[in-house]
Amino acid sequence: MSEKTILVWFRNDLRIHDNEILLEAIRKADKVLPVYCFDPYYFHHTSSGASKTGNFRARFLLEAVADLRKNLQGYGAELIIRTGNPAEILPQLAEQYQVSEVYHHREVAYEETEISEQVETALWKLKLNLKHFIGHTLYHKEDLPFPIKDIPDSFAVFKKKVERDSNVRPCVATPEQIIVPEITDAGELPTLQQLGLDEPIDDPRATNYFQGGETAALVQLHQYFSQSEQAVKPKGSKGGTNNSSKLSPWLSVGCISPRQVYWEIFKHSGDSFAQNASMLKLELLWRDYFRFMFKKHGQKFIKAKNEESDEADIAVNELEFNKWAHGDTGVPFVDACMHELNATGYICNHCRQIVASYLVHDLKVNWTLGAVYFEEKLIDYSPASNWGNWAFIAGVNDAKESKYAIAAMQPKDADSDFVTTWQYSTIDEAGDLVGA
Ligand code: FAD
């Protein structure tokens, strides 16, 4: 009997631990073929010159894929890396390596599901099945106490019912061995330049450096739980909550699973860290909520109100938007947040809420411009979390209540040091702060 090979299509699950598609493929096949595609779609430039993926996130992604390759090599395996359309590349590889099935984790947002549909159609032409797994959420879809169509739109109700009636599954086992076919052309990691991007400049004011990859994610997870609250506090961080885990970039591309974070929380829920641990659990539930809302409502969840805009409105919008984006509104806290975002790719949740609310409610700019801007800039961009939060703040989705009370969006007294740090937009080559 001929050997069975399953192609494992890594997307936003760039890890070996708690990775069901990898484990299942190892169990069901004699050999697995791990593949990652850099899809040019995610790196195209819009007519305004913005990139769909900014350079901080792109660098993080390159590091994450390189780390996955290194970790697979540690098993004597290999990761095939290609740059191109997965709907063309995956069928080619499937033929070349005589693959019998392709596994991937199902996504929820429109663009991501569209891409997997194209892959599915292309594979069907070869009579190959694309098998979908559910693995991006803390609670498995099948363990929810309601079908997707009946998920409560209110977060409070969702939370209450899920916590009462559902359980988080244990993590799946870490593979003991990974056997791959003989791979002669594993492919090179593209450079940022090949993806059409410049190397990002690391701003010395940044309080976090996010290194892509599962290895760094596990270090961050264990540091978060092992350090005292004081040590967890990002040094010099004045913009909002200090006890956040800073795990979002890794969670977004799946270098770590929310389940793995949850079970780590569980281990610490009895110690002095209990309050932080329960906050972290709550935030992971918000993450699930936005993903399930996308699954339930599709694009409708973020559908903007049908506002008629005339040309004059659009011109004002553009002017106000550009001031906001460059941190030039004249409101010190908003400008400081935007300077930090532009210089690092990251701002905390408190800052995100304030700048989003300011754009939408004070400047009255179309919220989708802000969401697109965040999509480019954020190092932790994730479609459901970004578009869901923006729509929430703009009040355009089907959810019944806002997470964000306006009062909570006001800068706090402790934010003044933060404003001082980030009052300038950039640093010139001599290291001087410029662009007040
Ligand atoms: P923690 O407080 O430690 O929370 C743990 C994890 O829970 C986070 O890593 C994240 O995965 C999840 N989480 C926390 N808060 C939220 C939330 N409100 N919604 C969804 N998930 C949450 N988060 C993203 O991961 N990607 C985005 O693209 C994104 N865009 C946002 C846009 C706006 C306008 C706003 C207001 C929030 C957005 N968030 C987004 C949510 C939140 O700001 C970040 O997840 C959080 O700041 C990450 O820091 P942390 O890892 O320390 O979070």
GROMACS .gro file of C-alpha atoms and ligand atoms in nm:
model
  489
    1MET     CA    1   0.000   0.000   0.000
    2SER     CA    2   0.132   0.347  -0.086
    3GLU     CA    3   0.224   0.593   0.186
    4LYS     CA    4  -0.023   0.859   0.291
    5THR     CA    5   0.096   1.221   0.308
    6ILE     CA    6  -0.110   1.508   0.452
    7LEU     CA    7  -0.022   1.868   0.373
    8VAL     CA    8  -0.045   2.094   0.681
    9TRP     CA    9  -0.119   2.447   0.566
   10PHE     CA   10   0.004   2.681   0.840
   11ARG     CA   11  -0.176   3.014   0.846
   12ASN     CA   12  -0.247   3.186   1.178
   13ASP     CA   13  -0.137   2.886   1.380
   14LEU     CA   14   0.241   2.922   1.368
   15ARG     CA   15   0.320   2.683   1.649
   16ILE     CA   16   0.392   2.322   1.736
   17HIS     CA   17   0.230   2.310   2.082
   18ASP     CA   18  -0.148   2.269   2.101
   19ASN     CA   19  -0.180   2.249   1.724
   20GLU     CA   20  -0.458   2.008   1.634
   21ILE     CA   21  -0.401   2.012   1.257
   22LEU     CA   22  -0.038   1.913   1.300
   23LEU     CA   23  -0.113   1.642   1.556
   24GLU     CA   24  -0.405   1.498   1.357
   25ALA     CA   25  -0.202   1.492   1.036
   26ILE     CA   26   0.078   1.308   1.218
   27ARG     CA   27  -0.171   1.056   1.354
   28LYS     CA   28  -0.359   1.000   1.027
   29ALA     CA   29  -0.071   0.996   0.777
   30ASP     CA   30   0.265   0.833   0.734
   31LYS     CA   31   0.418   1.168   0.647
   32VAL     CA   32   0.322   1.532   0.683
   33LEU     CA   33   0.414   1.818   0.455
   34PRO     CA   34   0.424   2.148   0.650
   35VAL     CA   35   0.377   2.454   0.426
   36TYR     CA   36   0.355   2.830   0.476
   37CYS     CA   37   0.266   3.072   0.194
   38PHE     CA   38   0.340   3.443   0.201
   39ASP     CA   39   0.037   3.558   0.007
   40PRO     CA   40   0.114   3.882  -0.190
   41TYR     CA   41  -0.248   3.984  -0.128
   42TYR     CA   42  -0.152   4.075   0.229
   43PHE     CA   43   0.134   4.296   0.116
   44HIS     CA   44  -0.025   4.496  -0.162
   45HIS     CA   45  -0.031   4.875  -0.141
   46THR     CA   46  -0.356   5.064  -0.155
   47SER     CA   47  -0.411   5.366  -0.385
   48SER     CA   48  -0.316   5.593  -0.091
   49GLY     CA   49   0.022   5.416  -0.070
   50ALA     CA   50  -0.057   5.235   0.255
   51SER     CA   51   0.041   4.871   0.282
   52LYS     CA   52  -0.213   4.614   0.394
   53THR     CA   53   0.054   4.486   0.632
   54GLY     CA   54   0.284   4.743   0.790
   55ASN     CA   55   0.653   4.675   0.839
   56PHE     CA   56   0.645   4.600   1.214
   57ARG     CA   57   0.388   4.326   1.164
   58ALA     CA   58   0.561   4.194   0.853
   59ARG     CA   59   0.892   4.167   1.041
   60PHE     CA   60   0.714   3.991   1.326
   61LEU     CA   61   0.555   3.747   1.082
   62LEU     CA   62   0.887   3.671   0.912
   63GLU     CA   63   1.040   3.599   1.253
   64ALA     CA   64   0.744   3.378   1.345
   65VAL     CA   65   0.772   3.170   1.027
   66ALA     CA   66   1.150   3.142   1.066
   67ASP     CA   67   1.100   3.020   1.423
   68LEU     CA   68   0.843   2.763   1.312
   69ARG     CA   69   1.088   2.634   1.053
   70LYS     CA   70   1.365   2.613   1.314
   71ASN     CA   71   1.140   2.427   1.558
   72LEU     CA   72   1.028   2.182   1.288
   73GLN     CA   73   1.391   2.128   1.193
   74GLY     CA   74   1.451   2.040   1.558
   75TYR     CA   75   1.229   1.736   1.489
   76GLY     CA   76   1.427   1.655   1.175
   77ALA     CA   77   1.134   1.793   0.973
   78GLU     CA   78   1.113   2.097   0.744
   79LEU     CA   79   0.877   2.381   0.656
   80ILE     CA   80   0.821   2.454   0.289
   81ILE     CA   81   0.804   2.831   0.238
   82ARG     CA   82   0.665   2.988  -0.075
   83THR     CA   83   0.564   3.337  -0.179
   84GLY     CA   84   0.252   3.342  -0.394
   85ASN     CA   85  -0.118   3.267  -0.409
   86PRO     CA   86  -0.199   2.964  -0.191
   87ALA     CA   87  -0.471   2.860  -0.439
   88GLU     CA   88  -0.192   2.802  -0.693
   89ILE     CA   89   0.087   2.688  -0.465
   90LEU     CA   90  -0.094   2.432  -0.252
   91PRO     CA   91  -0.232   2.228  -0.547
   92GLN     CA   92   0.116   2.231  -0.710
   93LEU     CA   93   0.277   2.100  -0.392
   94ALA     CA   94  -0.004   1.851  -0.341
   95GLU     CA   95   0.067   1.703  -0.684
   96GLN     CA   96   0.443   1.714  -0.644
   97TYR     CA   97   0.437   1.532  -0.309
   98GLN     CA   98   0.135   1.311  -0.389
   99VAL     CA   99  -0.059   1.446  -0.099
  100SER     CA  100  -0.392   1.281  -0.015
  101GLU     CA  101  -0.547   1.561   0.194
  102VAL     CA  102  -0.483   1.918   0.310
  103TYR     CA  103  -0.549   2.037   0.666
  104HIS     CA  104  -0.595   2.393   0.786
  105HIS     CA  105  -0.756   2.594   1.064
  106ARG     CA  106  -1.074   2.767   0.955
  107GLU     CA  107  -1.083   3.147   0.977
  108VAL     CA  108  -1.387   3.367   1.035
  109ALA     CA  109  -1.326   3.696   0.858
  110TYR     CA  110  -1.429   3.759   0.500
  111GLU     CA  111  -1.091   3.784   0.325
  112GLU     CA  112  -0.946   3.484   0.504
  113THR     CA  113  -1.245   3.260   0.431
  114GLU     CA  114  -1.248   3.376   0.069
  115ILE     CA  115  -0.884   3.262   0.035
  116SER     CA  116  -0.961   2.918   0.181
  117GLU     CA  117  -1.261   2.884  -0.052
  118GLN     CA  118  -1.032   2.949  -0.349
  119VAL     CA  119  -0.788   2.688  -0.217
  120GLU     CA  120  -1.073   2.443  -0.164
  121THR     CA  121  -1.197   2.491  -0.521
  122ALA     CA  122  -0.847   2.448  -0.665
  123LEU     CA  123  -0.790   2.132  -0.462
  124TRP     CA  124  -1.126   1.989  -0.567
  125LYS     CA  125  -1.007   1.998  -0.925
  126LEU     CA  126  -0.744   1.747  -0.815
  127LYS     CA  127  -1.012   1.556  -0.620
  128LEU     CA  128  -0.842   1.655  -0.296
  129ASN     CA  129  -1.018   1.755   0.022
  130LEU     CA  130  -0.938   2.065   0.227
  131LYS     CA  131  -1.022   1.963   0.582
  132HIS     CA  132  -1.125   2.246   0.812
  133PHE     CA  133  -1.040   2.245   1.182
  134ILE     CA  134  -1.163   2.482   1.449
  135GLY     CA  135  -0.879   2.598   1.665
  136HIS     CA  136  -0.847   2.972   1.707
  137THR     CA  137  -1.076   3.027   2.003
  138LEU     CA  138  -1.059   2.953   2.373
  139TYR     CA  139  -1.394   2.775   2.373
  140HIS     CA  140  -1.445   2.528   2.092
  141LYS     CA  141  -1.743   2.617   1.874
  142GLU     CA  142  -1.895   2.274   1.935
  143ASP     CA  143  -1.878   2.318   2.312
  144LEU     CA  144  -2.082   2.640   2.317
  145PRO     CA  145  -2.419   2.607   2.488
  146PHE     CA  146  -2.593   2.742   2.175
  147PRO     CA  147  -2.563   2.703   1.799
  148ILE     CA  148  -2.374   2.985   1.624
  149LYS     CA  149  -2.695   3.141   1.495
  150ASP     CA  150  -2.827   3.178   1.852
  151ILE     CA  151  -2.514   3.321   2.016
  152PRO     CA  152  -2.625   3.613   2.232
  153ASP     CA  153  -2.527   3.949   2.082
  154SER     CA  154  -2.479   4.087   2.429
  155PHE     CA  155  -2.130   4.016   2.563
  156ALA     CA  156  -2.260   3.997   2.919
  157VAL     CA  157  -2.511   3.724   2.830
  158PHE     CA  158  -2.257   3.543   2.613
  159LYS     CA  159  -2.005   3.544   2.898
  160LYS     CA  160  -2.251   3.432   3.162
  161LYS     CA  161  -2.379   3.138   2.960
  162VAL     CA  162  -2.044   3.026   2.828
  163GLU     CA  163  -1.880   3.034   3.170
  164ARG     CA  164  -2.170   2.848   3.326
  165ASP     CA  165  -2.228   2.582   3.062
  166SER     CA  166  -1.906   2.531   2.867
  167ASN     CA  167  -1.559   2.407   2.943
  168VAL     CA  168  -1.226   2.487   2.786
  169ARG     CA  169  -1.078   2.174   2.630
  170PRO     CA  170  -0.733   2.061   2.735
  171CYS     CA  171  -0.447   2.141   2.498
  172VAL     CA  172  -0.371   1.870   2.244
  173ALA     CA  173  -0.049   1.675   2.290
  174THR     CA  174   0.281   1.802   2.155
  175PRO     CA  175   0.404   1.573   1.874
  176GLU     CA  176   0.675   1.324   1.962
  177GLN     CA  177   0.798   1.294   1.606
  178ILE     CA  178   0.725   1.460   1.274
  179ILE     CA  179   0.808   1.263   0.962
  180VAL     CA  180   0.820   1.455   0.635
  181PRO     CA  181   0.886   1.335   0.280
  182GLU     CA  182   1.221   1.412   0.126
  183ILE     CA  183   1.206   1.786   0.055
  184THR     CA  184   1.448   1.913  -0.204
  185ASP     CA  185   1.326   2.270  -0.244
  186ALA     CA  186   1.215   2.400   0.095
  187GLY     CA  187   1.228   2.761  -0.026
  188GLU     CA  188   1.370   3.074   0.129
  189LEU     CA  189   1.206   3.314   0.366
  190PRO     CA  190   1.136   3.634   0.168
  191THR     CA  191   1.299   3.957   0.281
  192LEU     CA  192   1.099   4.263   0.382
  193GLN     CA  193   1.221   4.430   0.063
  194GLN     CA  194   1.085   4.142  -0.145
  195LEU     CA  195   0.751   4.196   0.028
  196GLY     CA  196   0.768   4.562  -0.076
  197LEU     CA  197   0.848   4.699   0.270
  198ASP     CA  198   1.129   4.887   0.439
  199GLU     CA  199   1.302   4.764   0.752
  200PRO     CA  200   1.123   4.922   1.050
  201ILE     CA  201   1.323   5.156   1.270
  202ASP     CA  202   1.305   5.064   1.638
  203ASP     CA  203   1.221   5.368   1.844
  204PRO     CA  204   1.422   5.389   2.169
  205ARG     CA  205   1.110   5.511   2.349
  206ALA     CA  206   0.933   5.177   2.287
  207THR     CA  207   0.866   4.983   2.608
  208ASN     CA  208   0.804   4.649   2.437
  209TYR     CA  209   0.997   4.462   2.173
  210PHE     CA  210   0.792   4.187   2.016
  211GLN     CA  211   1.000   3.908   1.867
  212GLY     CA  212   0.795   3.684   1.640
  213GLY     CA  213   0.772   3.309   1.698
  214GLU     CA  214   0.649   3.039   1.932
  215THR     CA  215   0.978   3.038   2.123
  216ALA     CA  216   0.944   3.406   2.217
  217ALA     CA  217   0.570   3.361   2.288
  218LEU     CA  218   0.642   3.091   2.545
  219VAL     CA  219   0.909   3.309   2.706
  220GLN     CA  220   0.659   3.598   2.728
  221LEU     CA  221   0.390   3.369   2.872
  222HIS     CA  222   0.616   3.232   3.142
  223GLN     CA  223   0.765   3.570   3.224
  224TYR     CA  224   0.420   3.717   3.263
  225PHE     CA  225   0.323   3.456   3.516
  226SER     CA  226   0.654   3.422   3.693
  227GLN     CA  227   0.732   3.788   3.746
  228SER     CA  228   0.585   3.998   4.017
  229GLU     CA  229   0.329   4.255   3.909
  230GLN     CA  230   0.595   4.524   3.934
  231ALA     CA  231   0.820   4.344   3.691
  232VAL     CA  232   0.535   4.276   3.452
  233LYS     CA  233   0.461   4.644   3.435
  234PRO     CA  234   0.624   4.760   3.112
  235LYS     CA  235   0.895   5.001   3.215
  236GLY     CA  236   0.798   5.357   3.150
  237SER     CA  237   0.448   5.255   3.043
  238LYS     CA  238   0.207   5.526   3.140
  239GLY     CA  239  -0.064   5.483   2.886
  240GLY     CA  240  -0.326   5.279   3.064
  241THR     CA  241  -0.340   4.934   3.220
  242ASN     CA  242  -0.007   4.792   3.325
  243ASN     CA  243  -0.093   4.435   3.401
  244SER     CA  244  -0.181   4.328   3.051
  245SER     CA  245   0.001   4.025   2.918
  246LYS     CA  246   0.131   4.179   2.593
  247LEU     CA  247   0.057   3.845   2.428
  248SER     CA  248  -0.165   3.980   2.149
  249PRO     CA  249   0.089   3.977   1.862
  250TRP     CA  250   0.163   3.609   1.927
  251LEU     CA  251  -0.202   3.518   1.976
  252SER     CA  252  -0.292   3.692   1.650
  253VAL     CA  253  -0.070   3.472   1.434
  254GLY     CA  254  -0.114   3.171   1.658
  255CYS     CA  255   0.241   3.141   1.795
  256ILE     CA  256   0.052   3.050   2.109
  257SER     CA  257  -0.305   2.928   2.152
  258PRO     CA  258  -0.560   3.098   2.379
  259ARG     CA  259  -0.610   2.755   2.536
  260GLN     CA  260  -0.248   2.730   2.636
  261VAL     CA  261  -0.269   3.076   2.794
  262TYR     CA  262  -0.590   2.975   2.973
  263TRP     CA  263  -0.440   2.662   3.128
  264GLU     CA  264  -0.144   2.866   3.245
  265ILE     CA  265  -0.392   3.111   3.401
  266PHE     CA  266  -0.562   2.815   3.568
  267LYS     CA  267  -0.234   2.710   3.731
  268HIS     CA  268  -0.195   3.057   3.878
  269SER     CA  269  -0.550   3.128   3.977
  270GLY     CA  270  -0.480   3.041   4.342
  271ASP     CA  271  -0.183   3.268   4.402
  272SER     CA  272  -0.129   3.641   4.444
  273PHE     CA  273  -0.170   3.676   4.072
  274ALA     CA  274  -0.535   3.570   4.087
  275GLN     CA  275  -0.682   3.909   3.998
  276ASN     CA  276  -0.460   3.954   3.694
  277ALA     CA  277  -0.529   3.597   3.590
  278SER     CA  278  -0.903   3.649   3.596
  279MET     CA  279  -0.871   3.974   3.397
  280LEU     CA  280  -0.669   3.790   3.138
  281LYS     CA  281  -0.937   3.522   3.114
  282LEU     CA  282  -1.200   3.791   3.065
  283GLU     CA  283  -1.000   3.949   2.781
  284LEU     CA  284  -0.963   3.612   2.610
  285LEU     CA  285  -1.338   3.580   2.628
  286TRP     CA  286  -1.373   3.915   2.451
  287ARG     CA  287  -1.148   3.780   2.181
  288ASP     CA  288  -1.372   3.473   2.143
  289TYR     CA  289  -1.682   3.690   2.143
  290PHE     CA  290  -1.567   3.899   1.845
  291ARG     CA  291  -1.472   3.589   1.650
  292PHE     CA  292  -1.806   3.423   1.719
  293MET     CA  293  -1.991   3.743   1.627
  294PHE     CA  294  -1.811   3.736   1.292
  295LYS     CA  295  -1.908   3.374   1.248
  296LYS     CA  296  -2.269   3.453   1.331
  297HIS     CA  297  -2.319   3.776   1.140
  298GLY     CA  298  -2.046   3.772   0.876
  299GLN     CA  299  -1.980   4.111   0.722
  300LYS     CA  300  -2.306   4.241   0.864
  301PHE     CA  301  -2.141   4.263   1.207
  302ILE     CA  302  -1.926   4.549   1.087
  303LYS     CA  303  -2.162   4.700   0.834
  304ALA     CA  304  -2.151   5.076   0.850
  305LYS     CA  305  -2.470   5.276   0.870
  306ASN     CA  306  -2.580   5.393   0.529
  307GLU     CA  307  -2.469   5.747   0.567
  308GLU     CA  308  -2.488   5.966   0.261
  309SER     CA  309  -2.163   6.161   0.230
  310ASP     CA  310  -2.119   6.444  -0.014
  311GLU     CA  311  -1.784   6.552  -0.153
  312ALA     CA  312  -1.740   6.830   0.103
  313ASP     CA  313  -1.789   6.577   0.386
  314ILE     CA  314  -1.530   6.347   0.235
  315ALA     CA  315  -1.275   6.630   0.204
  316VAL     CA  316  -1.325   6.729   0.571
  317ASN     CA  317  -1.305   6.362   0.664
  318GLU     CA  318  -0.974   6.326   0.485
  319LEU     CA  319  -0.823   6.634   0.642
  320GLU     CA  320  -0.929   6.539   0.994
  321PHE     CA  321  -0.829   6.180   0.938
  322ASN     CA  322  -0.477   6.273   0.824
  323LYS     CA  323  -0.426   6.493   1.129
  324TRP     CA  324  -0.540   6.207   1.350
  325ALA     CA  325  -0.321   5.950   1.174
  326HIS     CA  326  -0.010   6.167   1.204
  327GLY     CA  327  -0.078   6.259   1.566
  328ASP     CA  328  -0.143   6.619   1.478
  329THR     CA  329  -0.487   6.685   1.626
  330GLY     CA  330  -0.368   6.921   1.901
  331VAL     CA  331  -0.509   6.689   2.170
  332PRO     CA  332  -0.191   6.585   2.354
  333PHE     CA  333  -0.302   6.239   2.466
  334VAL     CA  334  -0.448   6.139   2.129
  335ASP     CA  335  -0.139   6.266   1.950
  336ALA     CA  336   0.093   6.083   2.190
  337CYS     CA  337  -0.094   5.756   2.131
  338MET     CA  338  -0.076   5.796   1.754
  339HIS     CA  339   0.296   5.877   1.771
  340GLU     CA  340   0.352   5.558   1.971
  341LEU     CA  341   0.143   5.353   1.729
  342ASN     CA  342   0.326   5.487   1.425
  343ALA     CA  343   0.669   5.444   1.584
  344THR     CA  344   0.620   5.095   1.730
  345GLY     CA  345   0.312   4.920   1.586
  346TYR     CA  346   0.163   4.879   1.933
  347ILE     CA  347  -0.052   5.076   2.175
  348CYS     CA  348  -0.239   4.945   2.476
  349ASN     CA  349  -0.612   4.886   2.485
  350HIS     CA  350  -0.683   5.209   2.677
  351CYS     CA  351  -0.503   5.413   2.407
  352ARG     CA  352  -0.682   5.227   2.127
  353GLN     CA  353  -1.018   5.304   2.281
  354ILE     CA  354  -0.936   5.672   2.325
  355VAL     CA  355  -0.800   5.736   1.976
  356ALA     CA  356  -1.078   5.535   1.811
  357SER     CA  357  -1.345   5.713   2.009
  358TYR     CA  358  -1.188   6.052   1.932
  359LEU     CA  359  -1.181   5.982   1.558
  360VAL     CA  360  -1.539   5.860   1.549
  361HIS     CA  361  -1.718   6.074   1.806
  362ASP     CA  362  -1.518   6.398   1.815
  363LEU     CA  363  -1.386   6.428   1.463
  364LYS     CA  364  -1.692   6.251   1.317
  365VAL     CA  365  -1.474   6.070   1.066
  366ASN     CA  366  -1.595   5.748   0.905
  367TRP     CA  367  -1.477   5.475   1.145
  368THR     CA  368  -1.370   5.240   0.866
  369LEU     CA  369  -1.081   5.476   0.783
  370GLY     CA  370  -0.953   5.425   1.137
  371ALA     CA  371  -0.998   5.049   1.118
  372VAL     CA  372  -0.804   5.032   0.790
  373TYR     CA  373  -0.528   5.245   0.942
  374PHE     CA  374  -0.502   5.013   1.244
  375GLU     CA  375  -0.502   4.717   1.008
  376GLU     CA  376  -0.184   4.846   0.850
  377LYS     CA  377  -0.010   4.965   1.163
  378LEU     CA  378  -0.090   4.716   1.440
  379ILE     CA  379   0.166   4.448   1.508
  380ASP     CA  380  -0.114   4.236   1.660
  381TYR     CA  381  -0.374   4.300   1.390
  382SER     CA  382  -0.641   4.037   1.385
  383PRO     CA  383  -0.950   4.092   1.165
  384ALA     CA  384  -1.226   4.006   1.414
  385SER     CA  385  -1.061   4.187   1.706
  386ASN     CA  386  -0.977   4.499   1.509
  387TRP     CA  387  -1.292   4.542   1.303
  388GLY     CA  388  -1.512   4.417   1.584
  389ASN     CA  389  -1.370   4.667   1.835
  390TRP     CA  390  -1.390   4.955   1.589
  391ALA     CA  391  -1.747   4.873   1.495
  392PHE     CA  392  -1.828   4.847   1.863
  393ILE     CA  393  -1.691   5.192   1.936
  394ALA     CA  394  -1.869   5.334   1.633
  395GLY     CA  395  -2.190   5.159   1.745
  396VAL     CA  396  -2.261   5.011   1.406
  397ASN     CA  397  -2.281   4.641   1.476
  398ASP     CA  398  -2.550   4.414   1.605
  399ALA     CA  399  -2.409   4.386   1.954
  400LYS     CA  400  -2.645   4.522   2.212
  401GLU     CA  401  -2.412   4.706   2.443
  402SER     CA  402  -2.079   4.878   2.429
  403LYS     CA  403  -1.783   4.745   2.623
  404TYR     CA  404  -1.657   5.093   2.651
  405ALA     CA  405  -1.820   5.345   2.875
  406ILE     CA  406  -1.722   5.692   2.754
  407ALA     CA  407  -1.584   5.771   3.102
  408ALA     CA  408  -1.335   5.487   3.069
  409MET     CA  409  -1.205   5.647   2.753
  410GLN     CA  410  -1.083   5.960   2.924
  411PRO     CA  411  -0.707   5.991   2.979
  412LYS     CA  412  -0.602   5.933   3.340
  413ASP     CA  413  -0.378   6.159   3.550
  414ALA     CA  414  -0.103   5.898   3.529
  415ASP     CA  415  -0.100   5.951   3.154
  416SER     CA  416   0.098   6.277   3.169
  417ASP     CA  417   0.442   6.107   3.163
  418PHE     CA  418   0.323   5.906   2.867
  419VAL     CA  419   0.227   6.226   2.685
  420THR     CA  420   0.569   6.374   2.759
  421THR     CA  421   0.741   6.064   2.623
  422TRP     CA  422   0.538   6.050   2.305
  423GLN     CA  423   0.481   6.420   2.236
  424TYR     CA  424   0.720   6.398   1.942
  425SER     CA  425   0.638   6.181   1.645
  426THR     CA  426   0.977   6.052   1.538
  427ILE     CA  427   1.345   6.046   1.607
  428ASP     CA  428   1.591   6.172   1.349
  429GLU     CA  429   1.918   6.007   1.251
  430ALA     CA  430   2.107   6.198   1.520
  431GLY     CA  431   1.869   6.052   1.778
  432ASP     CA  432   1.686   6.381   1.836
  433LEU     CA  433   1.312   6.389   1.881
  434VAL     CA  434   1.133   6.570   1.602
  435GLY     CA  435   0.780   6.652   1.491
  436ALA     CA  436   0.605   6.788   1.800
  437FAD     P1  437  -0.444   4.148   2.758
  437FAD     O1  438  -0.520   4.250   2.832
  437FAD     O2  439  -0.333   4.079   2.827
  437FAD     O3  440  -0.550   4.042   2.704
  437FAD     C1  441  -0.513   3.909   2.667
  437FAD     C2  442  -0.556   3.883   2.524
  437FAD     O4  443  -0.697   3.893   2.510
  437FAD     C3  444  -0.498   3.981   2.424
  437FAD     O5  445  -0.366   3.946   2.390
  437FAD     C4  446  -0.596   3.968   2.310
  437FAD     O6  447  -0.569   3.855   2.231
  437FAD     C5  448  -0.729   3.947   2.382
  437FAD     N1  449  -0.801   4.074   2.401
  437FAD     C6  450  -0.784   4.164   2.499
  437FAD     N2  451  -0.872   4.267   2.484
  437FAD     C7  452  -0.944   4.240   2.374
  437FAD     C8  453  -1.050   4.307   2.306
  437FAD     N3  454  -1.101   4.423   2.349
  437FAD     N4  455  -1.098   4.252   2.193
  437FAD     C9  456  -1.049   4.136   2.146
  437FAD     N5  457  -0.952   4.068   2.207
  437FAD    C10  458  -0.899   4.118   2.319
  437FAD     N6  459  -0.660   4.313   1.968
  437FAD    C11  460  -0.594   4.232   1.882
  437FAD     O7  461  -0.542   4.127   1.924
  437FAD     N7  462  -0.584   4.265   1.749
  437FAD    C12  463  -0.640   4.379   1.698
  437FAD     O8  464  -0.631   4.401   1.577
  437FAD    C13  465  -0.705   4.467   1.788
  437FAD     N8  466  -0.758   4.584   1.744
  437FAD    C14  467  -0.822   4.668   1.832
  437FAD    C15  468  -0.878   4.787   1.785
  437FAD    C16  469  -0.944   4.872   1.873
  437FAD    C17  470  -1.006   5.001   1.821
  437FAD    C18  471  -0.953   4.839   2.009
  437FAD    C19  472  -1.023   4.930   2.106
  437FAD    C20  473  -0.900   4.721   2.056
  437FAD    C21  474  -0.835   4.633   1.970
  437FAD     N9  475  -0.778   4.511   2.015
  437FAD    C22  476  -0.714   4.429   1.926
  437FAD    C23  477  -0.800   4.464   2.152
  437FAD    C24  478  -0.694   4.502   2.256
  437FAD     O9  479  -0.663   4.638   2.249
  437FAD    C25  480  -0.564   4.423   2.242
  437FAD    O10  481  -0.593   4.284   2.231
  437FAD    C26  482  -0.479   4.441   2.369
  437FAD    O11  483  -0.443   4.576   2.381
  437FAD    C27  484  -0.357   4.355   2.357
  437FAD    O12  485  -0.275   4.369   2.471
  437FAD     P2  486  -0.248   4.246   2.566
  437FAD    O13  487  -0.202   4.129   2.488
  437FAD    O14  488  -0.160   4.294   2.675
  437FAD    O15  489  -0.393   4.215   2.620
   0.00000   0.00000   0.00000
